[in-house]
Each structure stands twice: as structure tokens, then as C-alpha cells.
Amino acid sequence: MFGVIDLPTYLAGLVLIVLLPGPNSLYVLSVAARRGVRAGYTAAAGVWCGDTVLMTLSAAGVASLLQANALLFGIVKYAGAGYLTWLAVGMLRAAWGMWRTRRERRAEDAPVAVPVTAEERPYRRALVISLFNPKAILFFVAFFVQFVDPGYAYPALSFVVLGAFAQLASFLYLSALIFSGTRLAAAFQRRKRLSAGATSAVGLLFLGFAVKLSLASA
């Protein structure tokens, strides 16, 4: 079908890969838990747009450029690691503030989703996290090419089909995270200690992703 071979194997591998936690999915979950479904999908849209750009660049041969140009790979890699570190520091600072104020009496009104503010901009943050990950481009090429018929006349179309399945899997997975996150939101709003602990954990995970990305090689 459109130059795609062994589709069942591709779908099985895709499910396993999508289920692996990454900075994008963790950020979407964090936004949904703190701000609700709408903000969660706003962040998810940034992930999908970023992945679409990376898939397009992969199909256009940018992966070969990154592999051949160590300097370019290093610039993108360290820029991405720096941005993840900045996000992690912000989360840890927010968590520290929660720990300091956890004894304050919570509001009597029923908890509601906090509206998205101009300061956070979930879409832009999620988009930047996606784009500043050169390993993602290399992954898309290395994984996709295994399921493209080398004799097919239009390999770009094969990449489009594989990318469409990947985006569908991402949509289903992030949707599950978003609705799970909103269920956690009420608990986070009631319990400052739980919210602070979860925010601290996500911040530390982001630091781990930053270190892993900075040590990655082309």
C-alpha cells in the first residue's frame, strides 16, 4: 500500500514507541493536570505540529545533513537540551513555591481549570520541545525507512502514510494522557503536597531528558 511494507509490524513497533515516556508527553500531561482539557490539547497541538515538521524534514533528507554536519547537529542538540533545562528549572521553582505554601487553606469553591495565561503558552513550549530534538529526525528516518519499499516510485508518499499512522497513534495516546491529567487536577488542587511532588518529579525528569539529549551523538 503506497510503498509501505510489513504494516502490522510497523504498527506494533509504533505502539511500543509511542508509549515510551518523553518530554513532550510529560509536558502535555502536566498542562492537562494543571489547566484542563482545552489547555492539554493546546499543548498537544504543539507536539503534533512539531512532529509534522520533523517528519517533513526527515522525508526531505535533513537527517542526512544532521548526520554529516557535526556542528549543525551539536547546535540543535545543545539548544534543545538548554530549553529542557530551562523548563525543568521553572518547574522546580514552582514546586518549591508550592511546598512553601502547602499549609495555606484551600479555597472553598469547587476546583476549576486554570485558564491558559500568556506567560506559559503551552502550544509554543510543546512545539519548541519537539523541534529542538535532532534525534527525533534521525529516528523518523531510521524507523520509517525499514518499512518503505525501495522499489516504489514515490518514497515521499510512503513517508506520508507512515507519518499519518504515527500522528494518529500520538493523537490517541496524548488524548488518553489529557483526560487522565484532568482527573488528577482535582487531587492536585486539593493537596498542595501532591501537586508539589508531581511537579518536582516532572522537573527532574526534564533535567534527565536534557542530560540525555546533550550526551547524544549523531
mmCIF file with all atom_site columns, C-alpha atoms in Angstrom:
data_model
loop_
_atom_site.group_PDB
_atom_site.id
_atom_site.type_symbol
_atom_site.label_atom_id
_atom_site.label_alt_id
_atom_site.label_comp_id
_atom_site.label_asym_id
_atom_site.label_entity_id
_atom_site.label_seq_id
_atom_site.pdbx_PDB_ins_code
_atom_site.Cartn_x
_atom_site.Cartn_y
_atom_site.Cartn_z
_atom_site.occupancy
_atom_site.B_iso_or_equiv
_atom_site.pdbx_formal_charge
_atom_site.auth_seq_id
_atom_site.auth_comp_id
_atom_site.auth_asym_id
_atom_site.auth_atom_id
_atom_site.pdbx_PDB_model_num
ATOM 1   C CA . MET A 1 1   ? 0.000   0.000  0.000  1.00 0.00 ? 1   MET A CA 1
ATOM 2   C CA . PHE A 1 2   ? 1.672   3.213  -1.260 1.00 0.00 ? 2   PHE A CA 1
ATOM 3   C CA . GLY A 1 3   ? 5.072   1.579  -0.978 1.00 0.00 ? 3   GLY A CA 1
ATOM 4   C CA . VAL A 1 4   ? 4.627   0.610  2.686  1.00 0.00 ? 4   VAL A CA 1
ATOM 5   C CA . ILE A 1 5   ? 5.693   -2.934 3.548  1.00 0.00 ? 5   ILE A CA 1
ATOM 6   C CA . ASP A 1 6   ? 5.016   -5.079 6.630  1.00 0.00 ? 6   ASP A CA 1
ATOM 7   C CA . LEU A 1 7   ? 2.415   -2.651 8.004  1.00 0.00 ? 7   LEU A CA 1
ATOM 8   C CA . PRO A 1 8   ? 1.370   -4.846 11.004 1.00 0.00 ? 8   PRO A CA 1
ATOM 9   C CA . THR A 1 9   ? 4.962   -4.930 12.264 1.00 0.00 ? 9   THR A CA 1
ATOM 10  C CA . TYR A 1 10  ? 5.248   -1.177 11.824 1.00 0.00 ? 10  TYR A CA 1
ATOM 11  C CA . LEU A 1 11  ? 2.048   -0.571 13.802 1.00 0.00 ? 11  LEU A CA 1
ATOM 12  C CA . ALA A 1 12  ? 3.168   -2.900 16.604 1.00 0.00 ? 12  ALA A CA 1
ATOM 13  C CA . GLY A 1 13  ? 6.516   -1.118 16.872 1.00 0.00 ? 13  GLY A CA 1
ATOM 14  C CA . LEU A 1 14  ? 4.828   2.259  16.681 1.00 0.00 ? 14  LEU A CA 1
ATOM 15  C CA . VAL A 1 15  ? 2.576   1.472  19.649 1.00 0.00 ? 15  VAL A CA 1
ATOM 16  C CA . LEU A 1 16  ? 5.566   0.486  21.777 1.00 0.00 ? 16  LEU A CA 1
ATOM 17  C CA . ILE A 1 17  ? 7.499   3.594  20.791 1.00 0.00 ? 17  ILE A CA 1
ATOM 18  C CA . VAL A 1 18  ? 4.587   5.974  21.419 1.00 0.00 ? 18  VAL A CA 1
ATOM 19  C CA . LEU A 1 19  ? 4.028   4.513  24.877 1.00 0.00 ? 19  LEU A CA 1
ATOM 20  C CA . LEU A 1 20  ? 7.595   5.336  25.934 1.00 0.00 ? 20  LEU A CA 1
ATOM 21  C CA . PRO A 1 21  ? 7.524   8.482  28.105 1.00 0.00 ? 21  PRO A CA 1
ATOM 22  C CA . GLY A 1 22  ? 9.207   11.522 26.631 1.00 0.00 ? 22  GLY A CA 1
ATOM 23  C CA . PRO A 1 23  ? 9.425   15.246 27.388 1.00 0.00 ? 23  PRO A CA 1
ATOM 24  C CA . ASN A 1 24  ? 6.536   16.026 25.034 1.00 0.00 ? 24  ASN A CA 1
ATOM 25  C CA . SER A 1 25  ? 4.066   13.594 26.577 1.00 0.00 ? 25  SER A CA 1
ATOM 26  C CA . LEU A 1 26  ? 5.078   14.544 30.106 1.00 0.00 ? 26  LEU A CA 1
ATOM 27  C CA . TYR A 1 27  ? 4.580   18.225 29.341 1.00 0.00 ? 27  TYR A CA 1
ATOM 28  C CA . VAL A 1 28  ? 1.137   17.592 27.846 1.00 0.00 ? 28  VAL A CA 1
ATOM 29  C CA . LEU A 1 29  ? 0.157   15.559 30.896 1.00 0.00 ? 29  LEU A CA 1
ATOM 30  C CA . SER A 1 30  ? 1.421   18.304 33.201 1.00 0.00 ? 30  SER A CA 1
ATOM 31  C CA . VAL A 1 31  ? -0.526  21.029 31.366 1.00 0.00 ? 31  VAL A CA 1
ATOM 32  C CA . ALA A 1 32  ? -3.724  18.971 31.298 1.00 0.00 ? 32  ALA A CA 1
ATOM 33  C CA . ALA A 1 33  ? -3.463  18.201 35.018 1.00 0.00 ? 33  ALA A CA 1
ATOM 34  C CA . ARG A 1 34  ? -2.952  21.847 35.903 1.00 0.00 ? 34  ARG A CA 1
ATOM 35  C CA . ARG A 1 35  ? -5.166  23.622 33.395 1.00 0.00 ? 35  ARG A CA 1
ATOM 36  C CA . GLY A 1 36  ? -7.708  21.215 31.962 1.00 0.00 ? 36  GLY A CA 1
ATOM 37  C CA . VAL A 1 37  ? -8.631  19.539 28.670 1.00 0.00 ? 37  VAL A CA 1
ATOM 38  C CA . ARG A 1 38  ? -8.512  22.619 26.449 1.00 0.00 ? 38  ARG A CA 1
ATOM 39  C CA . ALA A 1 39  ? -5.016  23.610 27.547 1.00 0.00 ? 39  ALA A CA 1
ATOM 40  C CA . GLY A 1 40  ? -3.916  19.981 27.261 1.00 0.00 ? 40  GLY A CA 1
ATOM 41  C CA . TYR A 1 41  ? -4.988  19.854 23.632 1.00 0.00 ? 41  TYR A CA 1
ATOM 42  C CA . THR A 1 42  ? -3.320  23.218 23.040 1.00 0.00 ? 42  THR A CA 1
ATOM 43  C CA . ALA A 1 43  ? -0.028  21.691 24.167 1.00 0.00 ? 43  ALA A CA 1
ATOM 44  C CA . ALA A 1 44  ? -0.734  18.511 22.200 1.00 0.00 ? 44  ALA A CA 1
ATOM 45  C CA . ALA A 1 45  ? -1.252  20.599 19.053 1.00 0.00 ? 45  ALA A CA 1
ATOM 46  C CA . GLY A 1 46  ? 2.276   21.913 19.512 1.00 0.00 ? 46  GLY A CA 1
ATOM 47  C CA . VAL A 1 47  ? 3.555   18.340 19.691 1.00 0.00 ? 47  VAL A CA 1
ATOM 48  C CA . TRP A 1 48  ? 1.701   17.311 16.540 1.00 0.00 ? 48  TRP A CA 1
ATOM 49  C CA . CYS A 1 49  ? 2.865   20.350 14.591 1.00 0.00 ? 49  CYS A CA 1
ATOM 50  C CA . GLY A 1 50  ? 6.444   19.832 15.738 1.00 0.00 ? 50  GLY A CA 1
ATOM 51  C CA . ASP A 1 51  ? 6.370   16.164 14.793 1.00 0.00 ? 51  ASP A CA 1
ATOM 52  C CA . THR A 1 52  ? 4.884   17.034 11.401 1.00 0.00 ? 52  THR A CA 1
ATOM 53  C CA . VAL A 1 53  ? 7.753   19.435 10.734 1.00 0.00 ? 53  VAL A CA 1
ATOM 54  C CA . LEU A 1 54  ? 10.315  16.829 11.768 1.00 0.00 ? 54  LEU A CA 1
ATOM 55  C CA . MET A 1 55  ? 8.704   14.161 9.609  1.00 0.00 ? 55  MET A CA 1
ATOM 56  C CA . THR A 1 56  ? 8.692   16.529 6.651  1.00 0.00 ? 56  THR A CA 1
ATOM 57  C CA . LEU A 1 57  ? 12.340  17.401 7.196  1.00 0.00 ? 57  LEU A CA 1
ATOM 58  C CA . SER A 1 58  ? 13.139  13.708 7.523  1.00 0.00 ? 58  SER A CA 1
ATOM 59  C CA . ALA A 1 59  ? 11.491  12.935 4.206  1.00 0.00 ? 59  ALA A CA 1
ATOM 60  C CA . ALA A 1 60  ? 13.339  15.850 2.614  1.00 0.00 ? 60  ALA A CA 1
ATOM 61  C CA . GLY A 1 61  ? 16.720  14.493 3.638  1.00 0.00 ? 61  GLY A CA 1
ATOM 62  C CA . VAL A 1 62  ? 17.597  16.788 6.567  1.00 0.00 ? 62  VAL A CA 1
ATOM 63  C CA . ALA A 1 63  ? 18.523  13.708 8.606  1.00 0.00 ? 63  ALA A CA 1
ATOM 64  C CA . SER A 1 64  ? 21.438  13.070 6.260  1.00 0.00 ? 64  SER A CA 1
ATOM 65  C CA . LEU A 1 65  ? 22.559  16.660 6.747  1.00 0.00 ? 65  LEU A CA 1
ATOM 66  C CA . LEU A 1 66  ? 22.471  16.328 10.530 1.00 0.00 ? 66  LEU A CA 1
ATOM 67  C CA . GLN A 1 67  ? 24.442  13.105 10.373 1.00 0.00 ? 67  GLN A CA 1
ATOM 68  C CA . ALA A 1 68  ? 27.042  14.613 8.047  1.00 0.00 ? 68  ALA A CA 1
ATOM 69  C CA . ASN A 1 69  ? 27.356  18.009 9.775  1.00 0.00 ? 69  ASN A CA 1
ATOM 70  C CA . ALA A 1 70  ? 28.504  17.536 13.371 1.00 0.00 ? 70  ALA A CA 1
ATOM 71  C CA . LEU A 1 71  ? 28.450  21.282 14.044 1.00 0.00 ? 71  LEU A CA 1
ATOM 72  C CA . LEU A 1 72  ? 24.819  21.682 12.990 1.00 0.00 ? 72  LEU A CA 1
ATOM 73  C CA . PHE A 1 73  ? 23.818  18.624 14.988 1.00 0.00 ? 73  PHE A CA 1
ATOM 74  C CA . GLY A 1 74  ? 25.619  19.997 18.039 1.00 0.00 ? 74  GLY A CA 1
ATOM 75  C CA . ILE A 1 75  ? 23.914  23.389 17.785 1.00 0.00 ? 75  ILE A CA 1
ATOM 76  C CA . VAL A 1 76  ? 20.427  21.897 17.591 1.00 0.00 ? 76  VAL A CA 1
ATOM 77  C CA . LYS A 1 77  ? 21.236  19.325 20.268 1.00 0.00 ? 77  LYS A CA 1
ATOM 78  C CA . TYR A 1 78  ? 22.536  21.780 22.860 1.00 0.00 ? 78  TYR A CA 1
ATOM 79  C CA . ALA A 1 79  ? 19.799  24.306 22.103 1.00 0.00 ? 79  ALA A CA 1
ATOM 80  C CA . GLY A 1 80  ? 17.222  21.616 22.818 1.00 0.00 ? 80  GLY A CA 1
ATOM 81  C CA . ALA A 1 81  ? 18.998  20.496 25.988 1.00 0.00 ? 81  ALA A CA 1
ATOM 82  C CA . GLY A 1 82  ? 19.202  24.095 27.172 1.00 0.00 ? 82  GLY A CA 1
ATOM 83  C CA . TYR A 1 83  ? 15.494  24.657 26.613 1.00 0.00 ? 83  TYR A CA 1
ATOM 84  C CA . LEU A 1 84  ? 14.572  21.481 28.504 1.00 0.00 ? 84  LEU A CA 1
ATOM 85  C CA . THR A 1 85  ? 16.825  22.591 31.347 1.00 0.00 ? 85  THR A CA 1
ATOM 86  C CA . TRP A 1 86  ? 15.107  25.985 31.440 1.00 0.00 ? 86  TRP A CA 1
ATOM 87  C CA . LEU A 1 87  ? 11.717  24.293 31.630 1.00 0.00 ? 87  LEU A CA 1
ATOM 88  C CA . ALA A 1 88  ? 12.944  21.956 34.372 1.00 0.00 ? 88  ALA A CA 1
ATOM 89  C CA . VAL A 1 89  ? 14.282  24.831 36.475 1.00 0.00 ? 89  VAL A CA 1
ATOM 90  C CA . GLY A 1 90  ? 10.962  26.648 36.125 1.00 0.00 ? 90  GLY A CA 1
ATOM 91  C CA . MET A 1 91  ? 9.044   23.568 37.259 1.00 0.00 ? 91  MET A CA 1
ATOM 92  C CA . LEU A 1 92  ? 11.341  23.013 40.233 1.00 0.00 ? 92  LEU A CA 1
ATOM 93  C CA . ARG A 1 93  ? 10.961  26.662 41.271 1.00 0.00 ? 93  ARG A CA 1
ATOM 94  C CA . ALA A 1 94  ? 7.181   26.346 41.011 1.00 0.00 ? 94  ALA A CA 1
ATOM 95  C CA . ALA A 1 95  ? 7.291   23.153 43.076 1.00 0.00 ? 95  ALA A CA 1
ATOM 96  C CA . TRP A 1 96  ? 9.387   24.887 45.755 1.00 0.00 ? 96  TRP A CA 1
ATOM 97  C CA . GLY A 1 97  ? 6.789   27.635 45.945 1.00 0.00 ? 97  GLY A CA 1
ATOM 98  C CA . MET A 1 98  ? 4.069   25.013 46.397 1.00 0.00 ? 98  MET A CA 1
ATOM 99  C CA . TRP A 1 99  ? 5.978   23.368 49.228 1.00 0.00 ? 99  TRP A CA 1
ATOM 100 C CA . ARG A 1 100 ? 6.304   26.706 50.996 1.00 0.00 ? 100 ARG A CA 1
ATOM 101 C CA . THR A 1 101 ? 2.594   27.465 50.728 1.00 0.00 ? 101 THR A CA 1
ATOM 102 C CA . ARG A 1 102 ? 1.166   23.944 51.117 1.00 0.00 ? 102 ARG A CA 1
ATOM 103 C CA . ARG A 1 103 ? -0.257  24.755 54.549 1.00 0.00 ? 103 ARG A CA 1
ATOM 104 C CA . GLU A 1 104 ? -2.421  27.564 53.231 1.00 0.00 ? 104 GLU A CA 1
ATOM 105 C CA . ARG A 1 105 ? -6.152  26.901 53.412 1.00 0.00 ? 105 ARG A CA 1
ATOM 106 C CA . ARG A 1 106 ? -7.537  25.941 50.015 1.00 0.00 ? 106 ARG A CA 1
ATOM 107 C CA . ALA A 1 107 ? -10.399 27.891 48.530 1.00 0.00 ? 107 ALA A CA 1
ATOM 108 C CA . GLU A 1 108 ? -13.925 26.776 49.412 1.00 0.00 ? 108 GLU A CA 1
ATOM 109 C CA . ASP A 1 109 ? -15.145 26.946 45.829 1.00 0.00 ? 109 ASP A CA 1
ATOM 110 C CA . ALA A 1 110 ? -15.090 23.825 43.678 1.00 0.00 ? 110 ALA A CA 1
ATOM 111 C CA . PRO A 1 111 ? -11.826 23.484 41.752 1.00 0.00 ? 111 PRO A CA 1
ATOM 112 C CA . VAL A 1 112 ? -11.889 24.698 38.179 1.00 0.00 ? 112 VAL A CA 1
ATOM 113 C CA . ALA A 1 113 ? -9.368  24.538 35.390 1.00 0.00 ? 113 ALA A CA 1
ATOM 114 C CA . VAL A 1 114 ? -6.904  27.405 35.424 1.00 0.00 ? 114 VAL A CA 1
ATOM 115 C CA . PRO A 1 115 ? -7.083  29.331 32.150 1.00 0.00 ? 115 PRO A CA 1
ATOM 116 C CA . VAL A 1 116 ? -4.060  29.375 29.908 1.00 0.00 ? 116 VAL A CA 1
ATOM 117 C CA . THR A 1 117 ? -2.062  32.518 30.516 1.00 0.00 ? 117 THR A CA 1
ATOM 118 C CA . ALA A 1 118 ? 0.150   34.372 28.104 1.00 0.00 ? 118 ALA A CA 1
ATOM 119 C CA . GLU A 1 119 ? 3.129   33.556 30.301 1.00 0.00 ? 119 GLU A CA 1
ATOM 120 C CA . GLU A 1 120 ? 3.117   29.791 29.747 1.00 0.00 ? 120 GLU A CA 1
ATOM 121 C CA . ARG A 1 121 ? 1.880   29.435 26.158 1.00 0.00 ? 121 ARG A CA 1
ATOM 122 C CA . PRO A 1 122 ? 1.598   25.620 26.108 1.00 0.00 ? 122 PRO A CA 1
ATOM 123 C CA . TYR A 1 123 ? 1.456   25.385 22.318 1.00 0.00 ? 123 TYR A CA 1
ATOM 124 C CA . ARG A 1 124 ? 4.715   27.254 21.820 1.00 0.00 ? 124 ARG A CA 1
ATOM 125 C CA . ARG A 1 125 ? 6.522   25.375 24.568 1.00 0.00 ? 125 ARG A CA 1
ATOM 126 C CA . ALA A 1 126 ? 5.455   21.974 23.265 1.00 0.00 ? 126 ALA A CA 1
ATOM 127 C CA . LEU A 1 127 ? 6.376   22.992 19.711 1.00 0.00 ? 127 LEU A CA 1
ATOM 128 C CA . VAL A 1 128 ? 9.858   24.104 20.752 1.00 0.00 ? 128 VAL A CA 1
ATOM 129 C CA . ILE A 1 129 ? 10.432  20.928 22.763 1.00 0.00 ? 129 ILE A CA 1
ATOM 130 C CA . SER A 1 130 ? 9.591   18.912 19.648 1.00 0.00 ? 130 SER A CA 1
ATOM 131 C CA . LEU A 1 131 ? 11.639  20.928 17.193 1.00 0.00 ? 131 LEU A CA 1
ATOM 132 C CA . PHE A 1 132 ? 14.813  21.066 19.305 1.00 0.00 ? 132 PHE A CA 1
ATOM 133 C CA . ASN A 1 133 ? 15.258  17.309 19.253 1.00 0.00 ? 133 ASN A CA 1
ATOM 134 C CA . PRO A 1 134 ? 17.550  16.312 16.364 1.00 0.00 ? 134 PRO A CA 1
ATOM 135 C CA . LYS A 1 135 ? 17.449  12.687 17.446 1.00 0.00 ? 135 LYS A CA 1
ATOM 136 C CA . ALA A 1 136 ? 13.756  12.667 16.534 1.00 0.00 ? 136 ALA A CA 1
ATOM 137 C CA . ILE A 1 137 ? 14.585  13.411 12.904 1.00 0.00 ? 137 ILE A CA 1
ATOM 138 C CA . LEU A 1 138 ? 17.140  10.617 12.856 1.00 0.00 ? 138 LEU A CA 1
ATOM 139 C CA . PHE A 1 139 ? 14.627  8.302  14.497 1.00 0.00 ? 139 PHE A CA 1
ATOM 140 C CA . PHE A 1 140 ? 11.914  9.029  11.950 1.00 0.00 ? 140 PHE A CA 1
ATOM 141 C CA . VAL A 1 141 ? 14.304  8.206  9.106  1.00 0.00 ? 141 VAL A CA 1
ATOM 142 C CA . ALA A 1 142 ? 15.850  5.130  10.745 1.00 0.00 ? 142 ALA A CA 1
ATOM 143 C CA . PHE A 1 143 ? 12.456  3.689  11.711 1.00 0.00 ? 143 PHE A CA 1
ATOM 144 C CA . PHE A 1 144 ? 10.393  4.681  8.703  1.00 0.00 ? 144 PHE A CA 1
ATOM 145 C CA . VAL A 1 145 ? 12.895  3.554  6.078  1.00 0.00 ? 145 VAL A CA 1
ATOM 146 C CA . GLN A 1 146 ? 12.627  -0.055 7.277  1.00 0.00 ? 146 GLN A CA 1
ATOM 147 C CA . PHE A 1 147 ? 9.024   -0.141 6.071  1.00 0.00 ? 147 PHE A CA 1
ATOM 148 C CA . VAL A 1 148 ? 9.425   1.605  2.711  1.00 0.00 ? 148 VAL A CA 1
ATOM 149 C CA . ASP A 1 149 ? 9.665   -0.478 -0.453 1.00 0.00 ? 149 ASP A CA 1
ATOM 150 C CA . PRO A 1 150 ? 12.973  0.610  -2.076 1.00 0.00 ? 150 PRO A CA 1
ATOM 151 C CA . GLY A 1 151 ? 11.470  -0.122 -5.482 1.00 0.00 ? 151 GLY A CA 1
ATOM 152 C CA . TYR A 1 152 ? 8.462   2.156  -5.027 1.00 0.00 ? 152 TYR A CA 1
ATOM 153 C CA . ALA A 1 153 ? 8.478   5.141  -7.358 1.00 0.00 ? 153 ALA A CA 1
ATOM 154 C CA . TYR A 1 154 ? 7.223   7.677  -4.797 1.00 0.00 ? 154 TYR A CA 1
ATOM 155 C CA . PRO A 1 155 ? 9.032   7.109  -1.461 1.00 0.00 ? 155 PRO A CA 1
ATOM 156 C CA . ALA A 1 156 ? 7.884   10.504 -0.162 1.00 0.00 ? 156 ALA A CA 1
ATOM 157 C CA . LEU A 1 157 ? 4.304   9.224  -0.325 1.00 0.00 ? 157 LEU A CA 1
ATOM 158 C CA . SER A 1 158 ? 5.349   6.210  1.747  1.00 0.00 ? 158 SER A CA 1
ATOM 159 C CA . PHE A 1 159 ? 6.734   8.573  4.390  1.00 0.00 ? 159 PHE A CA 1
ATOM 160 C CA . VAL A 1 160 ? 3.432   10.475 4.386  1.00 0.00 ? 160 VAL A CA 1
ATOM 161 C CA . VAL A 1 161 ? 1.468   7.273  5.025  1.00 0.00 ? 161 VAL A CA 1
ATOM 162 C CA . LEU A 1 162 ? 3.805   6.157  7.823  1.00 0.00 ? 162 LEU A CA 1
ATOM 163 C CA . GLY A 1 163 ? 3.716   9.646  9.327  1.00 0.00 ? 163 GLY A CA 1
ATOM 164 C CA . ALA A 1 164 ? -0.078  9.707  9.248  1.00 0.00 ? 164 ALA A CA 1
ATOM 165 C CA . PHE A 1 165 ? -0.222  6.482  11.260 1.00 0.00 ? 165 PHE A CA 1
ATOM 166 C CA . ALA A 1 166 ? 2.334   7.901  13.699 1.00 0.00 ? 166 ALA A CA 1
ATOM 167 C CA . GLN A 1 167 ? 0.268   11.052 14.201 1.00 0.00 ? 167 GLN A CA 1
ATOM 168 C CA . LEU A 1 168 ? -2.896  9.005  14.731 1.00 0.00 ? 168 LEU A CA 1
ATOM 169 C CA . ALA A 1 169 ? -1.150  6.954  17.421 1.00 0.00 ? 169 ALA A CA 1
ATOM 170 C CA . SER A 1 170 ? 0.148   10.150 19.007 1.00 0.00 ? 170 SER A CA 1
ATOM 171 C CA . PHE A 1 171 ? -3.346  11.675 18.985 1.00 0.00 ? 171 PHE A CA 1
ATOM 172 C CA . LEU A 1 172 ? -4.862  8.669  20.758 1.00 0.00 ? 172 LEU A CA 1
ATOM 173 C CA . TYR A 1 173 ? -2.061  8.471  23.305 1.00 0.00 ? 173 TYR A CA 1
ATOM 174 C CA . LEU A 1 174 ? -1.975  12.179 24.138 1.00 0.00 ? 174 LEU A CA 1
ATOM 175 C CA . SER A 1 175 ? -5.772  12.246 24.368 1.00 0.00 ? 175 SER A CA 1
ATOM 176 C CA . ALA A 1 176 ? -5.598  9.483  26.969 1.00 0.00 ? 176 ALA A CA 1
ATOM 177 C CA . LEU A 1 177 ? -2.964  11.460 28.883 1.00 0.00 ? 177 LEU A CA 1
ATOM 178 C CA . ILE A 1 178 ? -5.031  14.646 28.710 1.00 0.00 ? 178 ILE A CA 1
ATOM 179 C CA . PHE A 1 179 ? -8.161  13.078 30.153 1.00 0.00 ? 179 PHE A CA 1
ATOM 180 C CA . SER A 1 180 ? -6.119  11.251 32.770 1.00 0.00 ? 180 SER A CA 1
ATOM 181 C CA . GLY A 1 181 ? -4.473  14.538 33.649 1.00 0.00 ? 181 GLY A CA 1
ATOM 182 C CA . THR A 1 182 ? -7.758  16.334 34.205 1.00 0.00 ? 182 THR A CA 1
ATOM 183 C CA . ARG A 1 183 ? -8.779  13.626 36.663 1.00 0.00 ? 183 ARG A CA 1
ATOM 184 C CA . LEU A 1 184 ? -5.590  14.277 38.551 1.00 0.00 ? 184 LEU A CA 1
ATOM 185 C CA . ALA A 1 185 ? -6.194  18.028 38.517 1.00 0.00 ? 185 ALA A CA 1
ATOM 186 C CA . ALA A 1 186 ? -8.779  17.995 41.309 1.00 0.00 ? 186 ALA A CA 1
ATOM 187 C CA . ALA A 1 187 ? -6.448  15.983 43.533 1.00 0.00 ? 187 ALA A CA 1
ATOM 188 C CA . PHE A 1 188 ? -3.582  18.356 42.776 1.00 0.00 ? 188 PHE A CA 1
ATOM 189 C CA . GLN A 1 189 ? -5.704  21.381 43.654 1.00 0.00 ? 189 GLN A CA 1
ATOM 190 C CA . ARG A 1 190 ? -6.860  19.829 46.922 1.00 0.00 ? 190 ARG A CA 1
ATOM 191 C CA . ARG A 1 191 ? -3.446  18.615 48.001 1.00 0.00 ? 191 ARG A CA 1
ATOM 192 C CA . LYS A 1 192 ? -0.576  21.052 47.708 1.00 0.00 ? 192 LYS A CA 1
ATOM 193 C CA . ARG A 1 193 ? 1.944   18.391 48.731 1.00 0.00 ? 193 ARG A CA 1
ATOM 194 C CA . LEU A 1 194 ? 0.817   16.046 45.934 1.00 0.00 ? 194 LEU A CA 1
ATOM 195 C CA . SER A 1 195 ? 0.975   18.843 43.377 1.00 0.00 ? 195 SER A CA 1
ATOM 196 C CA . ALA A 1 196 ? 4.426   19.945 44.528 1.00 0.00 ? 196 ALA A CA 1
ATOM 197 C CA . GLY A 1 197 ? 5.725   16.382 44.469 1.00 0.00 ? 197 GLY A CA 1
ATOM 198 C CA . ALA A 1 198 ? 4.399   15.714 40.977 1.00 0.00 ? 198 ALA A CA 1
ATOM 199 C CA . THR A 1 199 ? 5.788   18.994 39.641 1.00 0.00 ? 199 THR A CA 1
ATOM 200 C CA . SER A 1 200 ? 9.174   18.218 41.204 1.00 0.00 ? 200 SER A CA 1
ATOM 201 C CA . ALA A 1 201 ? 9.195   14.765 39.617 1.00 0.00 ? 201 ALA A CA 1
ATOM 202 C CA . VAL A 1 202 ? 8.402   16.149 36.160 1.00 0.00 ? 202 VAL A CA 1
ATOM 203 C CA . GLY A 1 203 ? 11.079  18.825 36.574 1.00 0.00 ? 203 GLY A CA 1
ATOM 204 C CA . LEU A 1 204 ? 13.695  16.202 37.472 1.00 0.00 ? 204 LEU A CA 1
ATOM 205 C CA . LEU A 1 205 ? 12.635  14.065 34.510 1.00 0.00 ? 205 LEU A CA 1
ATOM 206 C CA . PHE A 1 206 ? 13.054  17.059 32.208 1.00 0.00 ? 206 PHE A CA 1
ATOM 207 C CA . LEU A 1 207 ? 16.568  17.548 33.590 1.00 0.00 ? 207 LEU A CA 1
ATOM 208 C CA . GLY A 1 208 ? 17.237  13.903 32.811 1.00 0.00 ? 208 GLY A CA 1
ATOM 209 C CA . PHE A 1 209 ? 15.995  14.362 29.248 1.00 0.00 ? 209 PHE A CA 1
ATOM 210 C CA . ALA A 1 210 ? 18.239  17.413 28.883 1.00 0.00 ? 210 ALA A CA 1
ATOM 211 C CA . VAL A 1 211 ? 21.301  15.471 30.032 1.00 0.00 ? 211 VAL A CA 1
ATOM 212 C CA . LYS A 1 212 ? 20.447  12.559 27.749 1.00 0.00 ? 212 LYS A CA 1
ATOM 213 C CA . LEU A 1 213 ? 19.979  14.875 24.770 1.00 0.00 ? 213 LEU A CA 1
ATOM 214 C CA . SER A 1 214 ? 23.237  16.752 25.451 1.00 0.00 ? 214 SER A CA 1
ATOM 215 C CA . LEU A 1 215 ? 25.141  13.440 25.501 1.00 0.00 ? 215 LEU A CA 1
ATOM 216 C CA . ALA A 1 216 ? 23.527  12.173 22.302 1.00 0.00 ? 216 ALA A CA 1
ATOM 217 C CA . SER A 1 217 ? 25.738  11.705 19.271 1.00 0.00 ? 217 SER A CA 1
ATOM 218 C CA . ALA A 1 218 ? 24.883  11.836 15.629 1.00 0.00 ? 218 ALA A CA 1
#
